CSV table of C-alpha atoms in Angstrom, one decimal:
chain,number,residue,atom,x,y,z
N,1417,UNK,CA,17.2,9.7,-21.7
N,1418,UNK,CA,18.0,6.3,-19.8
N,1419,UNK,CA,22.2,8.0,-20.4
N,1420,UNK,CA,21.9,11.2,-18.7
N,1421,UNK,CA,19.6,9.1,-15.4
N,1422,UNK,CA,22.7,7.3,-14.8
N,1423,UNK,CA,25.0,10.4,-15.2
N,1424,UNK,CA,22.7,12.4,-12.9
N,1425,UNK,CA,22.9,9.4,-10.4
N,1426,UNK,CA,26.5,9.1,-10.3
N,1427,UNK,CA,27.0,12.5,-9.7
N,1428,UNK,CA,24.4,12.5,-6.6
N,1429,UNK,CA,26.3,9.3,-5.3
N,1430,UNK,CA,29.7,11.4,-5.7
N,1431,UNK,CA,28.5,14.4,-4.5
N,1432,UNK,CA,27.5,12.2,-1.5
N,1433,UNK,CA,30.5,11.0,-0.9
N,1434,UNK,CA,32.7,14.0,-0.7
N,1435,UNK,CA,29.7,16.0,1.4
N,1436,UNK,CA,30.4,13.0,3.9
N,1437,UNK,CA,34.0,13.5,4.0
N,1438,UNK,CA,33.5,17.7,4.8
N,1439,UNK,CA,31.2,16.5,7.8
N,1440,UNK,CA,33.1,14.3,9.3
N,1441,UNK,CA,36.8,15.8,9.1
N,1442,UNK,CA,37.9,18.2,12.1
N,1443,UNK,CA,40.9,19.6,10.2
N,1444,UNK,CA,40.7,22.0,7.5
N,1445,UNK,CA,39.9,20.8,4.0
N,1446,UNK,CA,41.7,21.6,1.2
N,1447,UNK,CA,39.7,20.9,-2.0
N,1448,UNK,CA,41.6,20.9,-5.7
N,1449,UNK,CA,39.4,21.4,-8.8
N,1450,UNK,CA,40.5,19.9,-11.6
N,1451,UNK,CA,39.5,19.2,-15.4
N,1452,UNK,CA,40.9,17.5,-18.7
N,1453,UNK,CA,42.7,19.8,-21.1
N,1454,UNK,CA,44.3,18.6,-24.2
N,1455,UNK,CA,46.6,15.4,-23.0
N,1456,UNK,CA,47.6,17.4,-20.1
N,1457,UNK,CA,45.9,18.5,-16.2
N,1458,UNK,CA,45.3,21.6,-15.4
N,1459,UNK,CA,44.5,22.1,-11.4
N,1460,UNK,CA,43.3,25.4,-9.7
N,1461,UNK,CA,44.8,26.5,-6.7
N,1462,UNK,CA,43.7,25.1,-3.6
N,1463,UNK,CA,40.7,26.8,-1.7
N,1464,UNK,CA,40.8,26.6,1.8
N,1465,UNK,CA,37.5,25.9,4.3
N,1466,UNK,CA,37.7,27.1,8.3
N,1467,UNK,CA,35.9,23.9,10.3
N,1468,UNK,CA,32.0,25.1,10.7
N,1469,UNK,CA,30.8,26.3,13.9
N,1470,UNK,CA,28.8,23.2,16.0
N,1471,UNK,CA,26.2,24.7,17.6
N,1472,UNK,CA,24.3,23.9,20.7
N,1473,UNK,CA,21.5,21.3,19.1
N,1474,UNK,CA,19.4,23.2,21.2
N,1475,UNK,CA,19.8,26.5,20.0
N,1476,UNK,CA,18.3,25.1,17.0
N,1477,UNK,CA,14.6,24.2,18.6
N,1478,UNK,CA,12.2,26.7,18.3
N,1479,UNK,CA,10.3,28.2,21.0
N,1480,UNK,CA,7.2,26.1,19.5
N,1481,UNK,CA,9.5,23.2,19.7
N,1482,UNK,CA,10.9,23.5,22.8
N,1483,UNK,CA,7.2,23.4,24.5
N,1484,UNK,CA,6.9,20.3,22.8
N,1485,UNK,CA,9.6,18.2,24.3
N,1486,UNK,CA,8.9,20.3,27.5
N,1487,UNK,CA,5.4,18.7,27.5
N,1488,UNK,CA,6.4,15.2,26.7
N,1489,UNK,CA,9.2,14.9,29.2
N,1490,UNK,CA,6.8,16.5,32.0
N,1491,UNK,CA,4.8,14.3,31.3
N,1492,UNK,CA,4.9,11.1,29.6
N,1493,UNK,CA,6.2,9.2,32.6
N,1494,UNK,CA,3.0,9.5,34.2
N,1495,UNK,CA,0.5,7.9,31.0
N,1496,UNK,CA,0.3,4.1,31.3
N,1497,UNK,CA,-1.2,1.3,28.7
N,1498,UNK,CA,-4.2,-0.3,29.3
N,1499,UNK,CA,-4.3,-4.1,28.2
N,1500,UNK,CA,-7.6,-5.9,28.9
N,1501,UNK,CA,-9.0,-9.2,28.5
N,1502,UNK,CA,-12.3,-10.6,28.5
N,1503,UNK,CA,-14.6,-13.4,27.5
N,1504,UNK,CA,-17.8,-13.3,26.1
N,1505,UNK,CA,-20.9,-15.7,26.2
N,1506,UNK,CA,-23.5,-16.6,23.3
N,1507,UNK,CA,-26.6,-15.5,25.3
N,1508,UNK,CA,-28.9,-18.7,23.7
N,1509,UNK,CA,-25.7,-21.1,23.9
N,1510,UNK,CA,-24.2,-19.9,27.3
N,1511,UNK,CA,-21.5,-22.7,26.9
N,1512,UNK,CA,-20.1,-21.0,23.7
N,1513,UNK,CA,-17.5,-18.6,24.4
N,1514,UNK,CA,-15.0,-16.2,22.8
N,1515,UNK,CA,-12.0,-14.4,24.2
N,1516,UNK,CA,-10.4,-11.6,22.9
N,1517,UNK,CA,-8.2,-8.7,24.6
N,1518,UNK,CA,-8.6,-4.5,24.2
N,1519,UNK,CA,-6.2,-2.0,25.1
N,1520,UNK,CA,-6.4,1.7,26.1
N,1521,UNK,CA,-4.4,4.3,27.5
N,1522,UNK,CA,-4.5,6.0,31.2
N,1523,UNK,CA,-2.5,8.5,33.7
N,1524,UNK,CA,-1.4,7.8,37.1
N,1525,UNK,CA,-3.0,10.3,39.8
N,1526,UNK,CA,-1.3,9.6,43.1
N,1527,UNK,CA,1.4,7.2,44.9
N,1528,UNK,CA,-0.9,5.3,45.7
N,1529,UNK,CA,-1.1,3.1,42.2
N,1530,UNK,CA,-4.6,4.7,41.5
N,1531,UNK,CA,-5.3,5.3,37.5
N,1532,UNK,CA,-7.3,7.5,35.5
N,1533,UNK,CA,-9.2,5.7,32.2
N,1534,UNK,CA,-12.1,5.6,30.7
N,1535,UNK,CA,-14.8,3.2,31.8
N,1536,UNK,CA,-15.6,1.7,28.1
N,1537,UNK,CA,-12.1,0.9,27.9
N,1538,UNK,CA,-12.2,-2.0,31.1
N,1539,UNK,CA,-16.2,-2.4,30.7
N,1540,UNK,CA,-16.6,-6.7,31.0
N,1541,UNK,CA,-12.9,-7.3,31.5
N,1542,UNK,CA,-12.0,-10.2,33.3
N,1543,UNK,CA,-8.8,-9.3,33.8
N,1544,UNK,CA,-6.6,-5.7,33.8
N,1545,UNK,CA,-3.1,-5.2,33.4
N,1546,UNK,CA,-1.4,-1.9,33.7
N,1547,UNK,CA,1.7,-1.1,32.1
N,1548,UNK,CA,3.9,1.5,33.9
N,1549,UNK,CA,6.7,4.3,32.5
N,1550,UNK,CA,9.6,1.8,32.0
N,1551,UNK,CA,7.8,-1.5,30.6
N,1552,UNK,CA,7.2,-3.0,33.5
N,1553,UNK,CA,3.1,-4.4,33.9
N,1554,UNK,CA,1.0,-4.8,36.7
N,1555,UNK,CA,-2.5,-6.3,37.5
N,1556,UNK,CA,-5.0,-3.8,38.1
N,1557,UNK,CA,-8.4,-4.1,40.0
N,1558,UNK,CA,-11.4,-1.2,39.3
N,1559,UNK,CA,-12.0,0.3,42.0
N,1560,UNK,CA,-14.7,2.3,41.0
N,1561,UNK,CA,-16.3,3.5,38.0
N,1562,UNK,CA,-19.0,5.9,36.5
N,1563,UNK,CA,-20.5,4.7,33.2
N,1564,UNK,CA,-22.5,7.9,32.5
N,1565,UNK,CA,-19.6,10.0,32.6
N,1566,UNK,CA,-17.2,7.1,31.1
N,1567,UNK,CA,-15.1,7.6,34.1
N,1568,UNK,CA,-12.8,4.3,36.0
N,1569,UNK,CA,-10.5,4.3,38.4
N,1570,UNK,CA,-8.1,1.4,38.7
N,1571,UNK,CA,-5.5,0.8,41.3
N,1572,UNK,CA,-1.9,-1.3,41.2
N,1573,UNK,CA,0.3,-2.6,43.6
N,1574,UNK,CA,3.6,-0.9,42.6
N,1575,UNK,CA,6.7,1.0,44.2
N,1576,UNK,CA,5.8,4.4,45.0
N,1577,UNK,CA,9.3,5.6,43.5
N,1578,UNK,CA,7.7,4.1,39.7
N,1579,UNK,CA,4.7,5.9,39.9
N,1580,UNK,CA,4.7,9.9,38.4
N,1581,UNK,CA,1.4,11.5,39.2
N,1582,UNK,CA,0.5,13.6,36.5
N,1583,UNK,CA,-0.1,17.2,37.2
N,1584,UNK,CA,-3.8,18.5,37.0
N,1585,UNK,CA,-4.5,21.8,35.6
N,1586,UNK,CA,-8.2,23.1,35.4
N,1587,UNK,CA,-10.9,23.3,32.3
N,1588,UNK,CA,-12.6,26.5,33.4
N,1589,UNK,CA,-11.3,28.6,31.3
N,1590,UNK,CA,-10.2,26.8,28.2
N,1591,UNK,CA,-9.9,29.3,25.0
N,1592,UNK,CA,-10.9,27.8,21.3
N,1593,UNK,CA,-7.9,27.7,19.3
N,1594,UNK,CA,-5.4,26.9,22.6
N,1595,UNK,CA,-2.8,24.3,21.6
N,1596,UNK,CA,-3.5,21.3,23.1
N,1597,UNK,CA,-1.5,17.9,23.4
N,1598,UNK,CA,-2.5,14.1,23.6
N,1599,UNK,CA,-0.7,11.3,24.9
N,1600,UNK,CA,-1.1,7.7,24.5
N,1601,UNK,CA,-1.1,4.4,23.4
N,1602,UNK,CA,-3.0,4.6,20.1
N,1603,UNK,CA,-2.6,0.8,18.2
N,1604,UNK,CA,-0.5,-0.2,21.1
N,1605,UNK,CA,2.3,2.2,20.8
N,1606,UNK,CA,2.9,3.7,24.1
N,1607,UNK,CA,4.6,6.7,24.7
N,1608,UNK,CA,3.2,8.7,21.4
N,1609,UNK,CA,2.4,12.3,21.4
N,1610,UNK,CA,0.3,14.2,19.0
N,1611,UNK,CA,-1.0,17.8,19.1
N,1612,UNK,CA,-3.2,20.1,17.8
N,1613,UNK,CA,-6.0,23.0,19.2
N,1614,UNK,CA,-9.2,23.3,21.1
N,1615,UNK,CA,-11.6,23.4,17.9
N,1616,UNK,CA,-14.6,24.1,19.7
N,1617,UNK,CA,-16.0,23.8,23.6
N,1618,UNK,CA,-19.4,23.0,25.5
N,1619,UNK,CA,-19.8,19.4,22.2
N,1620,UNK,CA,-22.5,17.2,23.7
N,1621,UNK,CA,-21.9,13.8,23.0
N,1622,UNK,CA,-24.2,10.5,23.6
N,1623,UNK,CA,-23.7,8.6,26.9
N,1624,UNK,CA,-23.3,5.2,27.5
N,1625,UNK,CA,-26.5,5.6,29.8
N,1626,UNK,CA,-29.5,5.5,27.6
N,1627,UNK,CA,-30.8,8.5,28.0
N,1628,UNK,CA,-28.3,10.7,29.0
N,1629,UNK,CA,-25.6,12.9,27.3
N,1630,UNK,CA,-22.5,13.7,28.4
N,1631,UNK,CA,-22.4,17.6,28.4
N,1632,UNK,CA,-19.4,20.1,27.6
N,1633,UNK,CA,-17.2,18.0,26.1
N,1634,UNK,CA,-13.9,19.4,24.5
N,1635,UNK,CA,-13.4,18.7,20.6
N,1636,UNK,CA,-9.6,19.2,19.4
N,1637,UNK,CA,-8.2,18.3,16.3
N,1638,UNK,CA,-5.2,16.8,17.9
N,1639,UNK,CA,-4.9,13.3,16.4
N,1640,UNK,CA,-6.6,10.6,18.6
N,1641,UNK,CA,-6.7,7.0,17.1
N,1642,UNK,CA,-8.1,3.3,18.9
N,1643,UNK,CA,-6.1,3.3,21.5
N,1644,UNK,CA,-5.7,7.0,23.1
N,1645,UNK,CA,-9.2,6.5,25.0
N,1646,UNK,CA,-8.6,7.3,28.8
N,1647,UNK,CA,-5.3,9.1,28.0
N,1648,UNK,CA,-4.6,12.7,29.1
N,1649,UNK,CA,-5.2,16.2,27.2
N,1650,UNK,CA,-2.6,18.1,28.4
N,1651,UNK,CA,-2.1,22.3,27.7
N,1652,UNK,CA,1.4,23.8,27.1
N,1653,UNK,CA,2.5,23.4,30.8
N,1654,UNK,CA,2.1,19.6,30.6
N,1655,UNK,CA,-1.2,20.0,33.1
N,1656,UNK,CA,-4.1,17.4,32.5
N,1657,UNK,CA,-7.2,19.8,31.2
N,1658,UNK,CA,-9.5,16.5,29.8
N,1659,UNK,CA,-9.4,12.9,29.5
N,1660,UNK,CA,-9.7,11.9,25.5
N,1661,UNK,CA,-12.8,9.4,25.1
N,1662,UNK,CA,-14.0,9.3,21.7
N,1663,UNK,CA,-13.8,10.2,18.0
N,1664,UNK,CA,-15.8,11.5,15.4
N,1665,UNK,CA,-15.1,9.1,12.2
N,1666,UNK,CA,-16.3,6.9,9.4
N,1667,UNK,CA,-13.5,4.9,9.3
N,1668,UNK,CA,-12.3,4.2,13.4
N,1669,UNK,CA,-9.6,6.1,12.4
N,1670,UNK,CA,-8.6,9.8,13.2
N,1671,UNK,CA,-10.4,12.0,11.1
N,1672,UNK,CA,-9.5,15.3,13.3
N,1673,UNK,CA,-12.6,15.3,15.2
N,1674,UNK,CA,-11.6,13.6,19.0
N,1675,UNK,CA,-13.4,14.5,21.9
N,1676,UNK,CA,-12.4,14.6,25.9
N,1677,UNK,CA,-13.9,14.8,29.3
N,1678,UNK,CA,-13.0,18.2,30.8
N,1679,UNK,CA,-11.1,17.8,33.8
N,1680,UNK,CA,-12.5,19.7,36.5
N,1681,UNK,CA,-15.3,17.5,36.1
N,1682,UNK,CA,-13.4,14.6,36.5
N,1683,UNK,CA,-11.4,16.1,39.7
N,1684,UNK,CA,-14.7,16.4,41.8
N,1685,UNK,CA,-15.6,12.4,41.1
N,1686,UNK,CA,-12.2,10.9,42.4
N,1687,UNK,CA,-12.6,11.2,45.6
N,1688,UNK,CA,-15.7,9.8,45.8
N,1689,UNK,CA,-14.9,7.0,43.2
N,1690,UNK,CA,-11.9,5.9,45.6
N,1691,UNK,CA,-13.9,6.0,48.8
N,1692,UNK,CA,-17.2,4.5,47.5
N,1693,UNK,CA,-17.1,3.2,43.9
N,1694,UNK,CA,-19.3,5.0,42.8
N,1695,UNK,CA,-21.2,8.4,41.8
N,1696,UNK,CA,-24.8,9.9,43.0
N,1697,UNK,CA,-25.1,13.0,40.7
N,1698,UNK,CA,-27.7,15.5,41.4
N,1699,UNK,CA,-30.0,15.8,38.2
N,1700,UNK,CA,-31.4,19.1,37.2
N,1701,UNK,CA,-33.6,17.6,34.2
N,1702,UNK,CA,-32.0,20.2,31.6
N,1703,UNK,CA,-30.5,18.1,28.6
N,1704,UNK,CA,-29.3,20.7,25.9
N,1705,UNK,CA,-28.8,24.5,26.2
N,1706,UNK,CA,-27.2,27.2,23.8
N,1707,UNK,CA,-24.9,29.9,24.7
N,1708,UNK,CA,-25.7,33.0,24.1
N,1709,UNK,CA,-25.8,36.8,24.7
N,1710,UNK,CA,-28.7,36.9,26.9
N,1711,UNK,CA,-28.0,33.6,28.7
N,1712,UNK,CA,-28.4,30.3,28.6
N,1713,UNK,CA,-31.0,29.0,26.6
N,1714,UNK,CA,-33.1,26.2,27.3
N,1715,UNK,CA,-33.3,23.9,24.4
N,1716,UNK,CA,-34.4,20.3,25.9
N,1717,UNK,CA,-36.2,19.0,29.3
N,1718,UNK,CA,-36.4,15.6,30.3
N,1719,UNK,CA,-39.8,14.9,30.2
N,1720,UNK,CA,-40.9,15.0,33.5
N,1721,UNK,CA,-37.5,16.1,35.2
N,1722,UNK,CA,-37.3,18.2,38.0
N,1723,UNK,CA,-37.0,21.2,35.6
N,1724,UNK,CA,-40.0,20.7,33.7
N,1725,UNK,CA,-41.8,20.3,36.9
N,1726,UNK,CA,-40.7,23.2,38.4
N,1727,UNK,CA,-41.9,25.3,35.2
N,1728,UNK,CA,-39.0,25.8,33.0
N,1729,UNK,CA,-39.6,26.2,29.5
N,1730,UNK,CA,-37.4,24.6,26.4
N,1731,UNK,CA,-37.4,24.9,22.7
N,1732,UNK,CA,-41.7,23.9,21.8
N,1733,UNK,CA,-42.4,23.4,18.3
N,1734,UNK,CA,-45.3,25.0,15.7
N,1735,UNK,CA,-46.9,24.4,12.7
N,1736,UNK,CA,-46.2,26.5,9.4
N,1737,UNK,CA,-48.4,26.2,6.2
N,1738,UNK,CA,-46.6,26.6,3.0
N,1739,UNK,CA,-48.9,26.0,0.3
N,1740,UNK,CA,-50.6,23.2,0.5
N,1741,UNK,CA,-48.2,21.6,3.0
N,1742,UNK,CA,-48.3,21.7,7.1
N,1743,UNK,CA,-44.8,21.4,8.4
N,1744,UNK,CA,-43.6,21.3,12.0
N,1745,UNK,CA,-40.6,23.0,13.3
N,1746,UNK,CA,-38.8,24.2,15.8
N,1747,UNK,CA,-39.7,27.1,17.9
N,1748,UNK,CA,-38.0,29.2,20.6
N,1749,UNK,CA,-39.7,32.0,20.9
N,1750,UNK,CA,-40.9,30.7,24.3
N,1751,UNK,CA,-37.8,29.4,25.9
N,1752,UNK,CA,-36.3,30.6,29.1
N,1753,UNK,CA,-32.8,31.9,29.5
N,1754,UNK,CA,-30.7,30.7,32.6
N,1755,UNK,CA,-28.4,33.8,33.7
N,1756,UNK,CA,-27.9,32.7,37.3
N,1757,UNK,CA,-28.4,29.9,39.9
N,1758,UNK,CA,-28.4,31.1,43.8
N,1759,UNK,CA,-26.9,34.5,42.6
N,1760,UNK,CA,-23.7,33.3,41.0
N,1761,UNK,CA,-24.1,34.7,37.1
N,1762,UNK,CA,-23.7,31.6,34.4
N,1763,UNK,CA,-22.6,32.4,31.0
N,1764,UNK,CA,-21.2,28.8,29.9
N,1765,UNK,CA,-23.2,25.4,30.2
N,1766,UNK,CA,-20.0,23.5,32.0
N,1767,UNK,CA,-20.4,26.5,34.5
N,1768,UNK,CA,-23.8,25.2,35.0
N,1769,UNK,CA,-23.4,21.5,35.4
N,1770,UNK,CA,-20.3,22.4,37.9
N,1771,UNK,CA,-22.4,24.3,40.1
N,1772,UNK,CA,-25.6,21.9,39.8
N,1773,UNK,CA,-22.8,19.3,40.9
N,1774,UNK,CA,-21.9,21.0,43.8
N,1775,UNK,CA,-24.9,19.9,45.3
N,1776,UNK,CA,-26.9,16.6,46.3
N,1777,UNK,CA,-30.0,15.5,45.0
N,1778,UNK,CA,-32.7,16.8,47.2
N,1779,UNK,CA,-31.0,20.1,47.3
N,1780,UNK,CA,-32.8,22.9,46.1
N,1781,UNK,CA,-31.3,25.5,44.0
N,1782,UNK,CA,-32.6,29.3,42.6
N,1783,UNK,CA,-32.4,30.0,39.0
N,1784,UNK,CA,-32.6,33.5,37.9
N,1785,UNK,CA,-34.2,33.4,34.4
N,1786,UNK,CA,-35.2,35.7,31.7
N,1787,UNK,CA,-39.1,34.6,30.5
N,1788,UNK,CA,-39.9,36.2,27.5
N,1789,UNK,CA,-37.7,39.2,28.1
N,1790,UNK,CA,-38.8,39.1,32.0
N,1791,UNK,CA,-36.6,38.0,34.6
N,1792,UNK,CA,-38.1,35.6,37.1
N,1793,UNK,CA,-36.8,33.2,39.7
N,1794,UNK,CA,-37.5,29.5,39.5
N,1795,UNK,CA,-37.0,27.0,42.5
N,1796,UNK,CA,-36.2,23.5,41.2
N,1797,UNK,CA,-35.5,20.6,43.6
N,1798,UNK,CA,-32.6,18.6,41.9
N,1799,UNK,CA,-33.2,14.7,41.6
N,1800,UNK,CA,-30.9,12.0,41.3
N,1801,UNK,CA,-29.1,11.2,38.3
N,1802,UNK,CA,-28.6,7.3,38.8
């Protein structure tokens, strides 16, 4: 057995040899056979080979492929790395302290050195530094942040001609299944793209407000890892659609559940974030509702919100016997559906928030509701989500 390994692995190594002579000879080959006979040589006549066609290495790419690089070249010069450092304090020995750094990703937005992250990823840093396309670092200062909606803005003091804006595109109409693409800096590697599909639309996910919830997030499947937090979700024409914030795992690592903020969310807080550092949301009081044919339905209130005040009705809960045994469960038999607010029909919960946003607490707004199979208008008076 050991015999015939080696004879196997000579002829590879041969075979090797004369496969790198064919590609790298531009004149025709002439190739001899020959084999023992007796005490003398016998050789075949000499077969002849015409110099392969080259072709254009990209006439090779697929269409799917092509997209690919389109994407990355469009737009990797406009994702920057995120290095932060901070210091914390033992809260019963205040003069015991220990440093340690954090890093995240983040795209450029204007020429004016103002970046897009997520909030968690310079929450306590004591200092910022922002690495641009090209290596070069800056310091950064936060300029404003939201920490219910894990937004920052950060700005650097850098050449207009080294800063690529990165191209928004809108998350109105996002499709499940839509190839998606995510770039970052996951473990420090900048400049890696991965990709993958919406998997599902309208995920609620736990804010870093107690709480509160952050509402309509997208899950994709496209790999996200430590390190891709605050970096761009970008669709097939390289245009921001999200900003990737968490993951779904039992190890920190990707497991093929990430989740990002949908960007036309996002797009409404800049300008606000930039001129005032902050964000007054208006509150409607609804926490959790579920798509469906006949509307939206109204699962949870906060207690005492301005929607429970004003009468809406969520998922209430009943007792059911079962032998000897008195359980409690869910019931929503009673709850309202949502099919409009001030006219404008609502079919998704992002459209929902968007238009509650496009208000200011105090503002009152009309929902058209279906009660029981009975449609009925309720005024609510929106409060302030701070």
């Amino acid at each position: 057995m050991k015999r015939i390994f080696v004879c196997c692995l000579l002829s590879a190594v041969a075979g090797g040899i004369a496969a790198a002579y064919l590609l790298n000879n531009d004149s025709p080959v002439h190739i001899s056979t020959a084999f023992a006979e007796g005490p003398a040589l016998r050789t075949a006549p000499p077969v002849t080979l015409a110099n392969p066609p080259y072709a254009d290495p990209e006439t090779l790419l697929t269409p799917e492929e092509q997209t690919h690089i389109h994407v990355y070249e469009l737009s990797n010069r406009s994702v920057v790395n995120v290095n932060t450092r901070f210091e914390s304090h033992d809260r019963f020995f205040p003069m015991l302290s220990a440093q340690g750094e954090g890093s995240g990703s983040g795209s450029v937005i204007d020429k004016n050195g103002h970046i897009l992250t997520n909030y968690h990823v310079v929450e306590d840093a004591e200092e910022i530094q922002v690495m641009l396309f090209g290596g070069k670092a800056y310091p950064a200062n936060l300029v404003g942040y939201d920490a219910g909606h894990d937004i920052a803005i950060l700005k650097v003091d850098a050449p207009a001609d080294v800063l690529f804006p990165i191209t928004f595109g809108t998350s109105q109409n996002l499709k499940v299944g839509q190839r998606v693409y995510a770039l970052g800096n996951p473990f420090g590697l900048e400049g890696t793209m991965t990709t993958g599909i919406i998997s599902n639309l309208n995920r609620t996910l736990p804010s870093r407000v107690e709480g509160h919830d952050m509402q309509s997030i997208i899950q994709t499947d496209a790999a996200l890892n430590p390190g891709n937090s605050g970096g761009p979700l970008l669709d097939t024409n390289g245009r921001l659609i999200g900003m990737n914030v968490a993951i779904a795992t039992k190890s920190g690592q990707n497991a093929g559940l990430g989740f990002a903020i949908p960007v036309s969310r996002i797009a409404r807080f800049i300008p606000e974030l930039i001129a005032n550092g902050k964000i007054t949301r208006p509150d409607l009081g609804i926490v959790t509702v579920n798509e469906t044919d006949k509307g939206l339905q109204i699962v949870r209130l906060n207690p005492g919100g301005p929607a429970e005040r004003a009468g809406l009705r969520g998922w209430g809960r009943r007792e059911v016997k079962r032998g000897p045994l008195v359980m409690t469960t869910n019931d929503s038999s009673k709850a309202d559906y949502i099919v409009a607010i001030d006219g404008q029909p609502v079919v998704k919960g992002d459209t929902l928030i968007e238009k509650i946003e496009e208000h200011k607490p105090g503002d009152t707004v009309m929902l058209s509701v279906l009660r029981e199979g009975q449609p009925t208008q309720v005024s609510v008076t929106l409060g302030s989500d701070t």
